[in-house]
Short mmCIF file of C-alpha atoms in Angstrom, two decimals:
data_model
loop_
_atom_site.label_atom_id
_atom_site.label_comp_id
_atom_site.label_asym_id
_atom_site.label_seq_id
_atom_site.Cartn_x
_atom_site.Cartn_y
_atom_site.Cartn_z
CA MET A 1 43.38 -96.85 21.89
CA TYR A 2 41.68 -98.86 24.67
CA PRO A 3 44.16 -99.61 27.46
CA ASP A 4 43.90 -103.17 28.80
CA GLU A 5 44.13 -102.14 32.47
CA LEU A 6 40.89 -100.14 32.31
CA LYS A 7 37.26 -101.18 32.61
CA TYR A 8 34.64 -99.78 30.23
CA THR A 9 30.91 -99.10 30.01
CA ALA A 10 28.56 -99.41 27.06
CA GLU A 11 28.15 -95.62 27.30
CA HIS A 12 31.83 -95.19 26.36
CA GLU A 13 33.27 -94.37 29.74
CA TRP A 14 36.41 -95.86 31.23
CA VAL A 15 37.12 -96.62 34.88
CA ARG A 16 40.57 -97.00 36.48
CA VAL A 17 40.57 -98.71 39.89
CA ASP A 18 42.78 -97.21 42.58
CA GLY A 19 42.09 -98.91 45.94
CA ASP A 20 38.52 -98.15 46.99
CA SER A 21 38.33 -95.30 44.49
CA VAL A 22 38.02 -95.12 40.72
CA VAL A 23 38.98 -92.49 38.18
CA VAL A 24 36.39 -91.98 35.42
CA GLY A 25 36.80 -90.62 31.90
CA ILE A 26 35.44 -91.08 28.40
CA THR A 27 37.06 -93.29 25.79
CA ASP A 28 39.03 -92.29 22.74
CA TYR A 29 36.09 -93.49 20.65
CA ALA A 30 33.70 -91.21 22.54
CA GLN A 31 35.89 -88.12 22.23
CA SER A 32 36.38 -88.77 18.54
CA GLN A 33 32.64 -89.16 17.95
CA LEU A 34 31.88 -85.96 19.86
CA GLY A 35 34.46 -83.85 18.06
CA ASP A 36 36.07 -80.81 19.68
CA ILE A 37 34.79 -80.61 23.25
CA VAL A 38 34.13 -77.03 24.35
CA TYR A 39 32.33 -77.43 27.66
CA VAL A 40 32.35 -80.08 30.36
CA SER A 41 29.87 -80.05 33.22
CA LEU A 42 30.71 -82.37 36.10
CA PRO A 43 29.21 -83.25 39.48
CA GLU A 44 30.66 -81.62 42.59
CA SER A 45 32.79 -83.27 45.26
CA GLY A 46 30.49 -84.93 47.77
CA ASP A 47 27.74 -85.68 45.26
CA THR A 48 26.35 -89.20 45.38
CA ILE A 49 26.09 -90.88 41.99
CA GLU A 50 24.10 -93.89 40.77
CA PRO A 51 24.75 -96.02 37.67
CA GLY A 52 22.72 -95.06 34.62
CA VAL A 53 21.88 -91.61 35.96
CA SER A 54 23.15 -88.55 34.09
CA ILE A 55 25.70 -86.71 36.21
CA GLY A 56 27.03 -84.20 33.72
CA GLU A 57 27.41 -83.18 30.10
CA LEU A 58 30.09 -83.04 27.48
CA GLU A 59 29.36 -80.44 24.84
CA SER A 60 31.20 -80.25 21.54
CA THR A 61 30.94 -77.70 18.75
CA LYS A 62 28.33 -79.98 17.17
CA SER A 63 26.38 -81.70 19.91
CA VAL A 64 25.93 -82.48 23.56
CA SER A 65 26.22 -85.83 25.27
CA ASP A 66 25.19 -86.90 28.75
CA LEU A 67 27.75 -88.27 31.14
CA PHE A 68 26.43 -91.34 32.98
CA ALA A 69 27.68 -92.61 36.30
CA PRO A 70 29.50 -95.91 35.64
CA VAL A 71 29.30 -97.06 39.29
CA SER A 72 27.61 -95.94 42.49
CA GLY A 73 29.58 -93.98 45.03
CA VAL A 74 30.54 -90.52 46.17
CA VAL A 75 32.45 -88.01 44.04
CA THR A 76 35.73 -87.13 45.78
CA GLU A 77 37.30 -84.93 43.10
CA ARG A 78 36.42 -83.33 39.77
CA ASN A 79 38.97 -82.35 37.14
CA GLU A 80 39.01 -78.56 37.63
CA GLN A 81 41.38 -78.13 34.67
CA LEU A 82 38.54 -78.96 32.30
CA ASP A 83 36.70 -75.75 33.21
CA SER A 84 39.29 -73.73 31.29
CA THR A 85 40.75 -76.42 29.00
CA PRO A 86 37.99 -78.87 28.06
CA GLU A 87 40.01 -79.84 24.96
CA LEU A 88 42.15 -82.07 27.24
CA VAL A 89 39.36 -84.64 26.93
CA ASN A 90 40.12 -84.80 23.19
CA SER A 91 43.88 -84.66 23.37
CA ASP A 92 44.45 -86.99 26.35
CA PRO A 93 41.24 -88.88 27.20
CA TYR A 94 42.96 -91.45 29.46
CA GLY A 95 45.34 -88.99 31.13
CA GLU A 96 44.89 -85.28 31.72
CA GLY A 97 41.38 -85.46 30.31
CA TRP A 98 40.02 -87.55 33.22
CA LEU A 99 36.68 -86.36 34.56
CA ILE A 100 35.98 -87.38 38.17
CA LYS A 101 37.24 -89.54 41.03
CA VAL A 102 34.68 -91.60 42.90
CA ARG A 103 34.84 -93.52 46.18
CA ILE A 104 32.91 -96.62 45.24
CA ASP A 105 30.27 -98.29 47.39
CA ASP A 106 30.99 -101.80 46.15
CA PRO A 107 34.37 -102.66 44.60
CA ALA A 108 32.84 -105.81 43.15
CA ALA A 109 30.59 -103.70 40.92
CA VAL A 110 33.63 -102.66 38.90
CA ALA A 111 34.33 -106.27 38.01
CA SER A 112 31.04 -106.45 36.12
CA LEU A 113 32.04 -103.66 33.72
CA LEU A 114 33.40 -104.49 30.26
CA ASN A 115 37.04 -105.39 29.83
CA ALA A 116 39.06 -103.84 27.00
CA ASP A 117 38.40 -106.72 24.59
CA ALA A 118 34.65 -106.61 25.15
CA TYR A 119 34.62 -102.84 24.71
CA ARG A 120 36.70 -103.08 21.51
CA ALA A 121 34.19 -105.59 20.18
CA GLN A 122 31.31 -103.25 20.99
CA VAL A 123 32.94 -100.29 19.25
CA ALA A 124 33.77 -102.40 16.20
CA GLU A 125 30.12 -103.33 15.69
CA MET B 1 5.44 -103.73 -9.47
CA SER B 2 5.84 -103.95 -5.73
CA GLY B 3 5.91 -100.66 -3.91
CA ASP B 4 6.73 -102.22 -0.56
CA GLN B 5 10.45 -101.65 -0.57
CA VAL B 6 12.06 -98.44 -1.67
CA ALA B 7 15.83 -98.55 -1.84
CA PRO B 8 17.41 -95.54 -0.14
CA THR B 9 18.72 -93.04 -2.66
CA PRO B 10 22.51 -93.32 -2.63
CA LEU B 11 24.23 -90.14 -1.49
CA ILE B 12 25.90 -88.08 -4.17
CA THR B 13 29.62 -87.57 -3.74
CA SER B 14 31.86 -84.71 -4.79
CA PRO B 15 34.63 -85.12 -7.39
CA LEU B 16 36.95 -84.70 -4.36
CA HIS B 17 35.45 -87.59 -2.41
CA GLU B 18 38.44 -89.95 -2.75
CA ARG B 19 40.83 -87.15 -1.77
CA GLN B 20 38.76 -86.42 1.31
CA LEU B 21 38.59 -90.04 2.42
CA ALA B 22 42.37 -90.25 2.00
CA MET B 23 42.67 -87.19 4.28
CA GLY B 24 40.64 -88.94 6.96
CA ALA B 25 37.55 -86.80 6.56
CA LYS B 26 34.59 -87.59 8.77
CA MET B 27 31.67 -87.53 6.37
CA ALA B 28 28.06 -86.47 6.87
CA GLU B 29 24.97 -86.02 4.74
CA PHE B 30 24.13 -82.54 3.47
CA GLY B 31 21.17 -82.11 1.14
CA GLY B 32 21.57 -85.56 -0.38
CA TRP B 33 25.35 -85.28 -0.69
CA GLN B 34 28.00 -86.99 1.37
CA MET B 35 30.41 -84.22 2.37
CA PRO B 36 33.26 -83.72 4.86
CA LEU B 37 32.20 -82.58 8.33
CA GLU B 38 35.78 -82.30 9.58
CA TYR B 39 39.21 -83.69 8.75
CA ALA B 40 41.56 -85.98 10.66
CA ASN B 41 44.21 -83.99 12.58
CA GLY B 42 41.89 -81.01 12.21
CA GLY B 43 38.52 -80.71 13.86
CA VAL B 44 36.11 -77.80 14.00
CA LEU B 45 38.22 -75.59 16.29
CA LYS B 46 41.49 -75.88 14.33
CA GLU B 47 39.71 -75.53 11.00
CA HIS B 48 37.77 -72.51 12.27
CA ALA B 49 40.98 -70.87 13.53
CA ALA B 50 42.75 -71.51 10.21
CA VAL B 51 40.09 -69.48 8.38
CA ARG B 52 40.01 -66.65 10.93
CA ASP B 53 43.81 -66.35 11.20
CA GLY B 54 45.31 -67.85 8.02
CA VAL B 55 43.56 -69.75 5.27
CA GLY B 56 41.33 -72.77 4.80
CA VAL B 57 39.85 -74.54 1.79
CA PHE B 58 36.35 -76.01 1.76
CA ASP B 59 34.78 -78.29 -0.78
CA VAL B 60 31.26 -76.95 -1.22
CA SER B 61 30.50 -78.82 -4.42
CA HIS B 62 27.16 -79.89 -2.95
CA LEU B 63 25.89 -76.36 -3.64
CA GLY B 64 23.61 -76.21 -6.66
CA LYS B 65 24.61 -74.66 -9.99
CA LEU B 66 21.99 -73.36 -12.38
CA ALA B 67 22.43 -71.39 -15.56
CA VAL B 68 19.66 -69.16 -16.88
CA ARG B 69 20.32 -68.05 -20.43
CA GLY B 70 18.60 -66.63 -23.45
CA PRO B 71 17.41 -63.21 -24.62
CA GLY B 72 16.18 -61.25 -21.62
CA GLY B 73 17.62 -63.79 -19.16
CA ARG B 74 18.68 -61.10 -16.72
CA ASP B 75 15.27 -59.41 -16.76
CA PHE B 76 13.55 -62.76 -16.34
CA VAL B 77 15.59 -63.62 -13.22
CA ASN B 78 15.09 -60.09 -11.91
CA GLY B 79 11.33 -60.54 -12.14
CA CYS B 80 11.52 -63.73 -10.04
CA LEU B 81 14.25 -63.44 -7.41
CA SER B 82 14.10 -60.82 -4.65
CA ASN B 83 17.22 -58.69 -5.00
CA ASP B 84 17.59 -56.12 -7.77
CA LEU B 85 19.93 -57.22 -10.57
CA GLY B 86 19.78 -53.61 -11.72
CA ARG B 87 22.01 -52.76 -8.75
CA ILE B 88 24.96 -54.71 -10.20
CA GLU B 89 26.92 -54.92 -13.42
CA PRO B 90 28.05 -57.97 -15.40
CA GLY B 91 31.03 -59.42 -13.52
CA GLN B 92 29.38 -58.93 -10.15
CA ALA B 93 27.50 -61.36 -7.95
CA GLN B 94 24.62 -60.70 -5.60
CA TYR B 95 23.00 -62.39 -2.60
CA THR B 96 19.35 -62.92 -3.39
CA LEU B 97 16.30 -64.93 -2.35
CA CYS B 98 13.84 -67.12 -4.11
CA CYS B 99 10.56 -66.51 -2.30
CA ASP B 100 7.24 -68.26 -2.60
CA ASP B 101 4.95 -66.05 -4.62
CA ALA B 102 1.89 -66.76 -2.49
CA THR B 103 3.40 -66.47 1.00
CA GLY B 104 6.75 -64.69 0.65
CA GLY B 105 8.40 -67.56 2.55
CA VAL B 106 11.99 -68.29 1.54
CA VAL B 107 12.26 -71.20 -0.92
CA ASP B 108 16.03 -70.68 -0.96
CA ASP B 109 18.77 -68.11 -0.61
CA LEU B 110 21.32 -68.03 -3.37
CA ILE B 111 24.15 -66.17 -5.06
CA ALA B 112 23.44 -64.83 -8.56
CA TYR B 113 26.45 -64.27 -10.83
CA LEU B 114 25.49 -61.73 -13.47
CA ARG B 115 27.40 -62.58 -16.65
CA SER B 116 25.49 -60.53 -19.20
CA ASP B 117 21.97 -59.39 -20.05
CA GLU B 118 21.46 -62.94 -21.37
CA VAL B 119 23.22 -65.12 -18.81
CA VAL B 120 22.85 -65.43 -15.02
CA PHE B 121 24.56 -68.23 -13.11
CA LEU B 122 22.96 -69.23 -9.81
CA ILE B 123 24.34 -71.02 -6.75
CA PRO B 124 21.42 -72.29 -4.65
CA ASN B 125 21.66 -74.61 -1.64
CA ALA B 126 22.16 -78.32 -2.35
CA ALA B 127 18.77 -79.51 -1.14
CA ASN B 128 16.84 -76.68 -2.78
CA ALA B 129 18.51 -76.65 -6.19
CA PRO B 130 15.89 -78.89 -7.87
CA THR B 131 13.01 -76.76 -6.52
CA VAL B 132 14.58 -73.47 -7.56
CA CYS B 133 15.35 -74.93 -10.99
CA GLU B 134 11.81 -76.17 -11.42
CA ARG B 135 10.20 -72.90 -10.32
CA LEU B 136 12.39 -70.88 -12.70
CA ALA B 137 11.95 -73.33 -15.59
CA THR B 138 8.17 -73.26 -15.18
CA ALA B 139 8.08 -69.48 -15.23
CA ALA B 140 10.63 -68.98 -18.01
CA PRO B 141 9.52 -67.69 -21.40
CA SER B 142 10.28 -70.07 -24.27
CA GLU B 143 13.42 -68.22 -25.37
CA VAL B 144 15.02 -68.50 -21.89
CA GLU B 145 16.40 -71.85 -20.77
CA VAL B 146 17.13 -72.94 -17.20
CA LEU B 147 19.89 -75.55 -16.96
CA ASP B 148 20.61 -77.69 -13.92
CA LEU B 149 24.42 -78.08 -13.90
CA HIS B 150 24.67 -79.47 -10.35
CA ARG B 151 27.15 -82.25 -11.14
CA GLN B 152 29.01 -80.46 -13.94
CA PHE B 153 30.83 -78.08 -11.59
CA ALA B 154 32.70 -78.25 -8.32
CA VAL B 155 32.95 -75.28 -5.93
CA LEU B 156 36.01 -74.75 -3.75
CA ALA B 157 35.99 -71.96 -1.17
CA VAL B 158 39.39 -70.53 -0.25
CA GLN B 159 38.74 -68.40 2.83
CA GLY B 160 40.87 -66.45 5.26
CA PRO B 161 43.23 -63.46 5.38
CA SER B 162 45.93 -65.38 3.44
CA SER B 163 43.58 -66.38 0.59
CA ASP B 164 45.08 -63.88 -1.86
CA GLU B 165 48.61 -65.23 -1.41
CA VAL B 166 47.45 -68.79 -2.09
CA LEU B 167 45.51 -67.99 -5.26
CA ASP B 168 48.20 -65.60 -6.46
CA ALA B 169 50.77 -68.41 -6.19
CA LEU B 170 48.57 -70.40 -8.59
CA GLY B 171 48.41 -67.54 -11.08
CA LEU B 172 44.72 -66.96 -10.32
CA PRO B 173 43.30 -63.42 -10.19
CA VAL B 174 42.93 -61.85 -6.73
CA GLY B 175 42.10 -58.52 -5.18
CA HIS B 176 38.91 -57.84 -7.11
CA ALA B 177 36.09 -56.14 -5.23
CA TYR B 178 33.88 -57.95 -2.74
CA MET B 179 31.16 -59.85 -4.68
CA ALA B 180 32.97 -59.43 -8.03
CA PHE B 181 34.10 -62.41 -10.11
CA VAL B 182 36.77 -62.97 -12.74
CA ASP B 183 37.10 -65.83 -15.25
CA ALA B 184 40.49 -67.49 -15.33
CA GLU B 185 42.24 -70.71 -16.21
CA HIS B 186 44.16 -73.22 -14.15
CA GLU B 187 46.16 -75.83 -16.05
CA GLY B 188 43.89 -75.51 -19.04
CA VAL B 189 40.64 -75.71 -17.05
CA SER B 190 38.23 -72.76 -16.71
CA VAL B 191 37.83 -71.40 -13.19
CA THR B 192 35.56 -68.57 -12.08
CA VAL B 193 37.08 -66.80 -9.07
CA CYS B 194 34.43 -64.95 -7.09
CA ARG B 195 35.15 -62.78 -4.05
CA THR B 196 32.39 -64.38 -1.97
CA GLY B 197 32.11 -66.75 0.94
CA TYR B 198 30.13 -67.88 3.95
CA THR B 199 32.74 -67.40 6.66
CA GLY B 200 32.97 -63.63 7.18
CA GLU B 201 36.63 -63.63 6.18
CA ARG B 202 38.26 -62.30 3.07
CA GLY B 203 38.15 -65.08 0.53
CA TYR B 204 37.09 -66.52 -2.77
CA GLU B 205 34.79 -69.19 -4.12
CA LEU B 206 36.13 -71.01 -7.16
CA VAL B 207 33.67 -72.55 -9.59
CA VAL B 208 35.49 -75.15 -11.67
CA THR B 209 34.33 -77.85 -14.07
CA ALA B 210 34.08 -81.16 -12.24
CA ASP B 211 36.94 -82.75 -14.19
CA GLY B 212 39.32 -80.00 -13.07
CA ALA B 213 38.40 -80.12 -9.38
CA VAL B 214 41.01 -82.61 -8.14
CA ALA B 215 43.95 -80.82 -9.79
CA LEU B 216 42.77 -77.47 -8.41
CA TRP B 217 42.22 -78.88 -4.89
CA ASP B 218 45.71 -80.41 -4.86
CA ALA B 219 47.26 -77.20 -6.17
CA ILE B 220 45.50 -75.06 -3.54
CA LEU B 221 46.66 -77.32 -0.69
CA ARG B 222 50.25 -77.27 -2.03
CA ALA B 223 50.29 -73.50 -2.57
CA GLY B 224 48.75 -72.98 0.86
CA GLU B 225 51.35 -74.99 2.77
CA PRO B 226 53.55 -71.97 3.60
CA TYR B 227 50.43 -70.30 5.04
CA GLY B 228 49.36 -73.26 7.15
CA ILE B 229 46.34 -73.99 5.00
CA ARG B 230 43.85 -76.54 6.31
CA ALA B 231 41.19 -78.48 4.51
CA CYS B 232 38.03 -77.45 6.34
CA GLY B 233 34.76 -79.28 6.69
CA LEU B 234 31.19 -78.17 6.91
CA GLY B 235 31.37 -78.24 10.73
CA ALA B 236 33.71 -75.24 10.75
CA ARG B 237 31.70 -73.62 7.97
CA ASP B 238 28.73 -73.66 10.34
CA THR B 239 30.56 -72.14 13.33
CA LEU B 240 32.11 -69.50 11.03
CA ARG B 241 28.79 -68.49 9.47
CA THR B 242 26.99 -68.49 12.82
CA GLU B 243 29.57 -66.04 14.23
CA MET B 244 28.62 -63.76 11.34
CA GLY B 245 24.90 -64.24 11.85
CA TYR B 246 24.56 -65.46 8.26
CA PRO B 247 21.28 -67.36 7.97
CA LEU B 248 21.19 -71.02 6.99
CA HIS B 249 18.26 -72.18 4.90
CA GLY B 250 16.28 -74.84 6.72
CA GLN B 251 17.07 -73.25 10.08
CA ASP B 252 17.02 -69.43 10.12
CA ILE B 253 15.08 -69.06 6.88
CA SER B 254 12.62 -71.46 5.31
CA LEU B 255 9.31 -71.61 3.49
CA ASP B 256 7.73 -70.67 6.83
CA ILE B 257 10.07 -67.74 7.48
CA THR B 258 10.00 -64.60 5.33
CA PRO B 259 12.86 -62.20 4.53
CA VAL B 260 11.04 -59.53 6.53
CA GLN B 261 11.16 -61.77 9.61
CA ALA B 262 14.77 -62.77 8.91
CA ARG B 263 15.78 -59.09 8.55
CA LEU B 264 16.92 -59.73 4.98
CA GLY B 265 15.06 -56.74 3.56
CA TRP B 266 18.41 -55.48 2.22
CA ALA B 267 18.34 -58.42 -0.22
CA VAL B 268 14.94 -57.43 -1.58
CA GLY B 269 14.51 -54.95 -4.43
CA TRP B 270 11.44 -53.32 -2.92
CA SER B 271 11.02 -50.84 -5.74
CA LYS B 272 11.00 -53.52 -8.46
CA PRO B 273 7.62 -53.87 -10.20
CA SER B 274 7.66 -57.62 -9.71
CA PHE B 275 9.40 -60.46 -7.93
CA TRP B 276 8.06 -63.62 -6.33
CA GLY B 277 6.35 -62.83 -3.05
CA ARG B 278 6.20 -59.08 -3.65
CA GLU B 279 2.60 -58.60 -2.47
CA PRO B 280 2.72 -60.61 0.78
CA LEU B 281 6.16 -59.24 1.64
CA LEU B 282 5.17 -55.60 1.08
CA ALA B 283 2.09 -56.19 3.24
CA GLU B 284 4.16 -57.77 6.01
CA LYS B 285 6.74 -54.98 5.84
CA GLU B 286 3.98 -52.40 6.13
CA LYS B 287 2.28 -54.13 9.03
CA GLY B 288 5.47 -55.20 10.80
CA PRO B 289 6.58 -58.82 11.23
CA LYS B 290 5.22 -60.92 14.08
CA ARG B 291 8.70 -62.23 14.84
CA VAL B 292 12.23 -61.24 13.87
CA LEU B 293 15.57 -62.99 13.65
CA ARG B 294 17.88 -61.74 16.43
CA GLY B 295 21.31 -62.60 17.68
CA LEU B 296 21.91 -63.99 21.16
CA VAL B 297 25.17 -64.13 23.11
CA ALA B 298 25.51 -66.32 26.20
CA SER B 299 26.20 -64.59 29.51
CA GLY B 300 27.33 -67.86 31.04
CA ARG B 301 28.51 -71.15 29.63
CA GLY B 302 25.25 -72.23 28.04
CA ILE B 303 25.19 -73.29 24.41
CA ALA B 304 21.82 -72.90 22.71
CA ARG B 305 20.77 -75.32 19.98
CA PRO B 306 18.05 -75.10 17.33
CA GLY B 307 14.54 -75.69 18.67
CA MET B 308 15.21 -74.52 22.24
CA ARG B 309 12.71 -72.07 23.68
CA VAL B 310 13.57 -68.46 24.47
CA LEU B 311 11.84 -67.08 27.58
CA ILE B 312 11.50 -63.81 29.46
CA ALA B 313 10.40 -63.14 33.01
CA ALA B 314 9.65 -66.33 34.89
CA ASP B 315 8.26 -68.49 32.15
CA PHE B 316 6.97 -66.46 29.25
CA PRO B 317 7.97 -67.89 25.84
CA VAL B 318 8.99 -65.23 23.31
CA GLY B 319 10.72 -67.23 20.63
CA VAL B 320 12.77 -70.17 19.50
CA ILE B 321 16.44 -70.76 18.67
CA THR B 322 17.03 -71.35 14.96
CA SER B 323 20.85 -71.71 15.00
CA GLY B 324 23.16 -72.02 17.97
CA THR B 325 26.68 -73.10 18.60
CA PHE B 326 29.82 -72.45 20.59
CA SER B 327 31.71 -69.53 19.09
CA PRO B 328 35.36 -70.59 18.90
CA THR B 329 36.40 -66.93 18.57
CA LEU B 330 34.42 -65.61 21.56
CA ARG B 331 34.63 -68.90 23.46
CA LYS B 332 30.98 -68.77 24.42
CA GLY B 333 27.59 -69.62 23.04
CA VAL B 334 26.11 -67.56 20.19
CA ALA B 335 22.77 -68.13 18.56
CA LEU B 336 20.13 -66.84 16.20
CA ALA B 337 16.50 -66.92 17.25
CA LEU B 338 13.12 -65.91 15.92
CA ILE B 339 11.79 -63.63 18.64
CA ASP B 340 8.92 -61.30 19.45
CA PRO B 341 9.91 -57.98 17.80
CA SER B 342 9.09 -55.98 20.94
CA ILE B 343 12.14 -57.43 22.68
CA GLU B 344 15.07 -55.22 21.85
CA VAL B 345 18.80 -55.64 21.43
CA GLY B 346 20.44 -55.52 24.84
CA ALA B 347 17.56 -57.29 26.59
CA GLU B 348 18.30 -60.27 28.78
CA VAL B 349 16.43 -63.48 27.97
CA SER B 350 16.77 -67.07 29.09
CA VAL B 351 17.07 -70.12 26.91
CA GLU B 352 15.75 -73.47 28.05
CA VAL B 353 18.83 -75.69 27.70
CA ARG B 354 17.90 -79.26 28.64
CA GLY B 355 15.83 -78.31 31.65
CA ARG B 356 18.08 -75.46 32.79
CA ARG B 357 17.69 -71.73 32.20
CA GLU B 358 20.74 -70.14 30.63
CA ILE B 359 21.00 -66.35 30.39
CA PHE B 360 21.63 -64.79 26.98
CA VAL B 361 21.67 -61.16 25.83
CA LEU B 362 20.06 -60.06 22.57
CA ALA B 363 22.74 -58.70 20.23
CA ALA B 364 22.95 -57.55 16.65
CA PRO B 365 25.13 -59.90 14.54
CA PRO B 366 27.83 -60.17 13.39
CA PHE B 367 29.18 -61.45 16.72
CA VAL B 368 32.75 -61.27 15.38
CA THR B 369 34.16 -58.45 13.20
CA PRO B 370 34.03 -59.55 9.56
CA GLY B 371 36.97 -59.17 7.21
CA VAL B 372 35.17 -59.78 3.92
CA ARG B 373 35.39 -56.29 2.49
CA GLU B 374 38.96 -55.43 3.40
CA PRO B 375 40.70 -53.91 0.38
#
């Protein structure tokens, strides 16, 4: 449920490093807690993002949850598929349900995020 | 005795609780009961679609159950609750309101099953059942008793266009008129099958003694397999009822909201000589309500939620959202709001959604065509 090769945040996002870029999504735990996701609002390509700042929203039939930037950088791509099929975040949170790609300012910042074991421990609490 | 620490009241569970946990239900609190919100491998959207297109079964055992009985029981209830029991015959049920006598505010909305001139069975909301029971018991003449049977019965709602096939396979009566009920038996246990529901689809609500609930639940799920039946939680029940514009007590109606404001005048027997709240409600009807419950449909992708402000022009507040969700059928936001009565259906308003303005159009519910009355 929480792939070992990913990094995680306390706000239930995952980050996959790919050179000087990262792919960002939400975890299986987060999608399960939200329930059926019906609307995803994401930042645009070119937007600058800062950790801890809300950059979008994930809305389910029941509730809405802010999306927080896990790292600082510039958005290079947003998952356009989610505009018409937001349910991909539920069905494939680590694959087709990815949210944004970010060119990161400081690759070292990713190292300070949670590893899979630490995230599992947080979710188990 | 130390009053420092009060242990939290444990939540009440349905007779089907173990079954639901085994089905991976995600549970939530509703009116002091722990009930399924949605089921594993289901979710609100799949459960909603099952009811609109096929069939779903809900456990709504948290709903209250009261029996009023004794000589003149029907007349007694008719002098308290808003709707006119003279409009129906024994064997029929009726949507009615328990209003506060002083203010006309809605204490609860409920279904009254008229059994005879002596016996009326009531299904109030879970959280309000004790209040309704107490108000009726206090007002009742000595020969009429008001019994709280909350835990003695379970209520299963079988809802959707394939409901008849499922109940028919169990040998239960189907096809009776909308709002009519028939007493039956399932494996030796009494079941009342009422053509009612809270989804807007054709369907039935089954009132069964608590000890027969598990066998009936299992039998419904088995008989429903060929029709793709799903166990449905209260999450889907909320999206289904919101698409119909059915009010939910505590949101769209409450002690602070009258039936005149909620446009529930059809559930009030205006010509009756007495019912709780008659004077204030007649006065408000005459004068015109200061706010009315309206439907809203999103023009964009905004989803309104209870408590959000409704605005016109640049910044002028005209009301507040009382219920709001994503409509799985329309794939956009729908809502109910208490709004200034001068703003008419078709008008464009904006809703303040977390700092943004989202455009909605005032509409008359239901937002989706209901199938409840189909012969």
